[in-house]
mmCIF file of C-alpha atoms in Angstrom:
data_model
loop_
_atom_site.group_PDB
_atom_site.id
_atom_site.type_symbol
_atom_site.label_atom_id
_atom_site.label_comp_id
_atom_site.label_asym_id
_atom_site.label_seq_id
_atom_site.Cartn_x
_atom_site.Cartn_y
_atom_site.Cartn_z
ATOM 1 C CA MET A 1 0.000 0.000 0.000
ATOM 2 C CA ALA A 2 1.416 3.361 -0.996
ATOM 3 C CA HIS A 3 2.034 6.025 1.586
ATOM 4 C CA ASP A 4 0.315 9.383 1.460
ATOM 5 C CA THR A 5 2.788 11.839 -0.022
ATOM 6 C CA GLY A 6 0.943 14.960 1.012
ATOM 7 C CA LEU A 7 1.108 16.242 -2.562
ATOM 8 C CA ASP A 8 -1.888 17.579 -4.380
ATOM 9 C CA ALA A 9 -2.842 16.431 -7.876
ATOM 10 C CA ARG A 10 -1.312 19.516 -9.524
ATOM 11 C CA THR A 11 2.117 18.831 -7.999
ATOM 12 C CA ASP A 12 1.822 15.174 -8.941
ATOM 13 C CA ARG A 13 1.012 16.072 -12.567
ATOM 14 C CA SER A 14 3.833 18.591 -12.809
ATOM 15 C CA GLU A 15 6.269 16.083 -11.291
ATOM 16 C CA HIS A 16 5.175 13.443 -13.790
ATOM 17 C CA ALA A 17 5.506 15.954 -16.635
ATOM 18 C CA LEU A 18 9.075 16.773 -15.548
ATOM 19 C CA VAL A 19 9.957 13.093 -15.331
ATOM 20 C CA PHE A 20 8.433 12.525 -18.767
ATOM 21 C CA LEU A 21 10.511 15.406 -20.128
ATOM 22 C CA ALA A 22 13.636 13.896 -18.544
ATOM 23 C CA LEU A 23 12.810 10.556 -20.206
ATOM 24 C CA VAL A 24 12.431 12.286 -23.570
ATOM 25 C CA VAL A 25 15.795 14.012 -23.112
ATOM 26 C CA LEU A 26 17.481 10.749 -22.086
ATOM 27 C CA THR A 27 15.989 9.010 -25.131
ATOM 28 C CA GLY A 28 17.310 11.804 -27.334
ATOM 29 C CA LEU A 29 20.731 11.341 -25.747
ATOM 30 C CA GLU A 30 20.565 7.618 -26.487
ATOM 31 C CA LEU A 31 19.815 8.290 -30.138
ATOM 32 C CA THR A 32 22.556 10.914 -30.320
ATOM 33 C CA VAL A 33 25.158 8.668 -28.684
ATOM 34 C CA ALA A 34 24.257 5.825 -31.037
ATOM 35 C CA LYS A 35 24.832 8.046 -34.091
ATOM 36 C CA VAL A 36 28.172 9.614 -33.028
ATOM 37 C CA PRO A 37 30.870 8.377 -35.405
ATOM 38 C CA GLY A 38 34.178 7.104 -34.126
ATOM 39 C CA VAL A 39 33.006 6.079 -30.664
ATOM 40 C CA GLY A 40 34.462 2.790 -29.500
ATOM 41 C CA HIS A 41 32.119 -0.151 -29.041
ATOM 42 C CA ARG A 42 32.754 -0.439 -25.289
ATOM 43 C CA ALA A 43 32.207 3.289 -24.727
ATOM 44 C CA LEU A 44 29.024 3.174 -26.792
ATOM 45 C CA VAL A 45 27.623 0.181 -24.924
ATOM 46 C CA SER A 46 28.610 1.664 -21.555
ATOM 47 C CA ALA A 47 26.919 4.981 -22.343
ATOM 48 C CA LEU A 48 23.755 3.276 -23.566
ATOM 49 C CA VAL A 49 23.593 1.038 -20.490
ATOM 50 C CA VAL A 50 23.994 4.016 -18.148
ATOM 51 C CA LEU A 51 21.254 5.910 -19.977
ATOM 52 C CA ALA A 52 18.922 2.888 -19.951
ATOM 53 C CA VAL A 53 19.468 2.300 -16.236
ATOM 54 C CA SER A 54 18.802 5.984 -15.569
ATOM 55 C CA LYS A 55 15.533 5.796 -17.469
ATOM 56 C CA ALA A 56 14.528 2.608 -15.661
ATOM 57 C CA ALA A 57 15.257 4.246 -12.314
ATOM 58 C CA LEU A 58 13.093 7.259 -13.164
ATOM 59 C CA ILE A 59 10.246 5.027 -14.295
ATOM 60 C CA GLY A 60 10.475 2.871 -11.189
ATOM 61 C CA LEU A 61 10.722 5.772 -8.770
ATOM 62 C CA PHE A 62 8.036 8.030 -10.189
ATOM 63 C CA PHE A 63 5.620 6.072 -12.394
ATOM 64 C CA MET A 64 5.703 2.933 -10.240
ATOM 65 C CA HIS A 65 5.655 5.153 -7.129
ATOM 66 C CA LEU A 66 8.630 3.433 -5.515
ATOM 67 C CA LYS A 67 9.917 6.835 -4.424
ATOM 68 C CA TYR A 68 7.307 6.872 -1.678
ATOM 69 C CA GLU A 69 7.639 3.242 -0.558
ATOM 70 C CA THR A 70 9.639 1.706 2.263
ATOM 71 C CA ARG A 71 13.240 0.660 1.809
ATOM 72 C CA SER A 72 12.352 -3.027 2.087
ATOM 73 C CA LEU A 73 9.857 -2.788 -0.775
ATOM 74 C CA LYS A 74 12.405 -0.926 -2.914
ATOM 75 C CA LEU A 75 14.913 -3.719 -2.265
ATOM 76 C CA THR A 76 12.263 -6.318 -3.115
ATOM 77 C CA VAL A 77 12.044 -4.742 -6.565
ATOM 78 C CA LEU A 78 15.749 -3.973 -7.017
ATOM 79 C CA LEU A 79 17.379 -7.236 -5.962
ATOM 80 C CA PRO A 80 15.675 -9.467 -8.562
ATOM 81 C CA LEU A 81 16.735 -6.979 -11.233
ATOM 82 C CA LEU A 82 20.360 -7.182 -10.091
ATOM 83 C CA ALA A 83 20.496 -10.985 -10.034
ATOM 84 C CA PRO A 84 20.814 -11.452 -13.839
ATOM 85 C CA ALA A 85 23.505 -8.762 -13.988
ATOM 86 C CA LEU A 86 25.520 -10.492 -11.281
ATOM 87 C CA TYR A 87 25.059 -13.819 -13.040
ATOM 88 C CA ALA A 88 26.302 -12.282 -16.304
ATOM 89 C CA VAL A 89 29.389 -10.916 -14.545
ATOM 90 C CA ALA A 90 30.092 -14.367 -13.099
ATOM 91 C CA LEU A 91 29.740 -15.987 -16.535
ATOM 92 C CA ILE A 92 32.007 -13.405 -18.156
ATOM 93 C CA ALA A 93 34.605 -13.873 -15.424
ATOM 94 C CA ASP A 94 34.441 -17.650 -15.864
ATOM 95 C CA ALA A 95 34.801 -17.411 -19.649
ATOM 96 C CA THR A 96 37.727 -15.020 -19.273
ATOM 97 C CA TRP A 97 39.454 -17.332 -16.799
ATOM 98 C CA ARG A 98 38.978 -20.319 -19.122
ATOM 99 C CA LEU A 99 40.480 -18.417 -22.066
ATOM 100 C CA LEU A 100 43.621 -17.540 -20.114
#
C-alpha cells in the first residue's frame, strides 16, 4: 500500500511531466550517442547502459511510485533486477578465466 505523499494532484502532474521530459531528453541522448561516429564499441555500450538504467530508475521511482515506498519494498524490486547482472558478470569472469 502506498504512503500518502501529502502532494496535491497539480504537484503530482507537474512532477510526472518533468519526469516525462527527462525521459524524452534521455531518449534523445541515447539516439545521439548511437549516431556519433568514431566512438568505440565499449564506450558506446557503456553509455547506452547508463542511460537505460537511468531511465529505468526514473520510471520505477516516479511512475511505479517506488519513491514513496519503504526501503524493504524498494529492495524487493531492485534485488531481482540485479540478479541477472551479477550472473552475467560471473559468466564473463568464468569465460575469461577459461580463455587464459
